[in-house]
């Protein structure tokens, strides 16, 4: 620390010019959480504004990048460019510099008709070293004036500028063309800190979203602030296209404003609450929106009476059961997904409308299955908070009240209706998957003395309930995608392979992938918090290997069996965990070897890809267990 109270890095780790083992790359200053649009820690464009020595640029413009400031010394001053020139519009019209280390000659980038952001992207990619820029007082650069300047500098081509080191300026009437050569500016000083001689306080954050009300009003779709709606339906459902931020809550938009194009035009802008009104509190007038419809009143879910609250032991028992339900639903949804007659990826061209509709339905079902795998993890996290062993079994009966047996069925209309029913949001306990969690949530919420883990448990259970509502909506969308089509036009007739068929080995590979998926979860859940991110990463890898195999089988009308393997006792000790991984590896290698020996070229390639992934997976699982042993 110096006399000014500034903390400087003095140890080797902080000052290192290389990535130090143990330090993630985002701990380095140049890897801060930035954003090219307003948000997060700083706007990267503000960092790049001083990329050329002696000049400050402005990139936040639609008409290009301009010089905002010229220093009184340095390269620009030496070539005749003065601070007064920055009072005019002086555009960055071309750039010469390497963006890839392997480039032998620096490329020339012209910026005619580009926005400031598009120009900044090239500037941002510049490597350290000599660069050259061309400045002009007009977007339509005077090529004759530029040619005269290059002749005076004895330069035949712009690409020669960086190595020549020559700079110059040409003026005629009100026109200016300048060619400048210098080193791409550094952002950090010798102590590895952002250079305060270049960046003043507030420079890097000046374009961020502040205050919140501005952010809320201006940000549209595809940005985090846009969790607010733009267009809504009225509470009674009679007006489908209302401006959510309208000032007059009793009126709708004028009929001449197109609902798809009017969000930002002048007519709509005049209707909306302005910045001052939002800051002064008018945002309180904005209603809750559910399923794109405004809600004038909110009817809370009825709470069960105290007599129906569950004991701690009952909550634990129910969580163990619900984990098996989430497992069972995940497998049922996956099987239904494979029963739809579409490829794993939609071709970029040539797909007809019916294929697109079936693919959209299949994609929704697969996404829900992934969510159910995540729910299985969350329920096991809740059990871990309660100091309980994990639960990885598969329910034979889905729902205490539904009494629906687990079974692998294609996505017939009847099966789809069952999925909609089981995921339907419930206002009562016990109805559907949602209702199974209602009583849990209320029992934990109303009995904090019984559940000191209350806050963490409530968070997980609410996440599951919220996603359940989303699943119901998605299954309704699936029904809409498939509406009007006969089941035999979108379903595959899945069945077991014929005896001695090569698909028997592929079906076995599918089962082994399922076994590895559960095995990765077993090891991860057994180690608990010590497992870090292995639950997400390793399970995801195993699941997508299984997904690839199952899609291949389904394309030939062969069904995946999803045979439930014998599950190891949990929690495992570390020795049994190593042995368990070895068994998974041995069985998987045997299955892959058989496919590689008996399969065609495509099947051999599939087995080779999966072998590489599984080798990495088993190695990382062993490494995780060894790290735990040393703790």
PDB file of N, CA and C in Angstrom, residues 509 587-599 607 611:
ATOM      1  N   UNK A 509     -25.969 -50.923 -25.089  1.00  0.00           N
ATOM      2  CA  UNK A 509     -25.207 -49.690 -24.887  1.00  0.00           C
ATOM      3  C   UNK A 509     -26.101 -48.601 -24.304  1.00  0.00           C
ATOM      4  N   UNK A 587     -18.177 -52.302 -17.546  1.00  0.00           N
ATOM      5  CA  UNK A 587     -19.385 -52.642 -18.295  1.00  0.00           C
ATOM      6  C   UNK A 587     -19.534 -51.768 -19.540  1.00  0.00           C
ATOM      7  N   UNK A 588     -19.199 -50.485 -19.395  1.00  0.00           N
ATOM      8  CA  UNK A 588     -19.326 -49.582 -20.536  1.00  0.00           C
ATOM      9  C   UNK A 588     -18.321 -49.932 -21.624  1.00  0.00           C
ATOM     10  N   UNK A 589     -17.070 -50.224 -21.246  1.00  0.00           N
ATOM     11  CA  UNK A 589     -16.061 -50.587 -22.232  1.00  0.00           C
ATOM     12  C   UNK A 589     -16.459 -51.849 -22.995  1.00  0.00           C
ATOM     13  N   UNK A 590     -17.050 -52.806 -22.296  1.00  0.00           N
ATOM     14  CA  UNK A 590     -17.493 -54.041 -22.943  1.00  0.00           C
ATOM     15  C   UNK A 590     -18.594 -53.749 -23.970  1.00  0.00           C
ATOM     16  N   UNK A 591     -19.562 -52.898 -23.569  1.00  0.00           N
ATOM     17  CA  UNK A 591     -20.663 -52.569 -24.477  1.00  0.00           C
ATOM     18  C   UNK A 591     -20.154 -51.803 -25.694  1.00  0.00           C
ATOM     19  N   UNK A 592     -19.248 -50.865 -25.482  1.00  0.00           N
ATOM     20  CA  UNK A 592     -18.702 -50.080 -26.599  1.00  0.00           C
ATOM     21  C   UNK A 592     -17.869 -50.955 -27.533  1.00  0.00           C
ATOM     22  N   UNK A 593     -17.098 -51.887 -26.957  1.00  0.00           N
ATOM     23  CA  UNK A 593     -16.274 -52.771 -27.777  1.00  0.00           C
ATOM     24  C   UNK A 593     -17.145 -53.635 -28.686  1.00  0.00           C
ATOM     25  N   UNK A 594     -18.267 -54.107 -28.173  1.00  0.00           N
ATOM     26  CA  UNK A 594     -19.165 -54.943 -28.980  1.00  0.00           C
ATOM     27  C   UNK A 594     -19.735 -54.152 -30.155  1.00  0.00           C
ATOM     28  N   UNK A 595     -20.136 -52.920 -29.890  1.00  0.00           N
ATOM     29  CA  UNK A 595     -20.683 -52.087 -30.961  1.00  0.00           C
ATOM     30  C   UNK A 595     -19.617 -51.800 -32.010  1.00  0.00           C
ATOM     31  N   UNK A 596     -18.391 -51.552 -31.564  1.00  0.00           N
ATOM     32  CA  UNK A 596     -17.312 -51.250 -32.512  1.00  0.00           C
ATOM     33  C   UNK A 596     -16.952 -52.469 -33.356  1.00  0.00           C
ATOM     34  N   UNK A 597     -17.140 -53.654 -32.794  1.00  0.00           N
ATOM     35  CA  UNK A 597     -16.804 -54.882 -33.526  1.00  0.00           C
ATOM     36  C   UNK A 597     -17.899 -55.268 -34.522  1.00  0.00           C
ATOM     37  N   UNK A 598     -19.156 -55.059 -34.154  1.00  0.00           N
ATOM     38  CA  UNK A 598     -20.269 -55.564 -34.964  1.00  0.00           C
ATOM     39  C   UNK A 598     -20.981 -54.495 -35.766  1.00  0.00           C
ATOM     40  N   UNK A 599     -20.742 -53.210 -35.445  1.00  0.00           N
ATOM     41  CA  UNK A 599     -21.507 -52.151 -36.073  1.00  0.00           C
ATOM     42  C   UNK A 599     -20.952 -51.702 -37.409  1.00  0.00           C
ATOM     43  N   UNK A 607     -19.628 -45.173 -31.227  1.00  0.00           N
ATOM     44  CA  UNK A 607     -18.952 -45.821 -30.096  1.00  0.00           C
ATOM     45  C   UNK A 607     -17.627 -45.135 -29.777  1.00  0.00           C
ATOM     46  N   UNK A 611     -16.691 -43.398 -26.283  1.00  0.00           N
ATOM     47  CA  UNK A 611     -15.552 -43.922 -25.528  1.00  0.00           C
ATOM     48  C   UNK A 611     -14.697 -42.779 -24.993  1.00  0.00           C
TER      49      UNK A 611
END
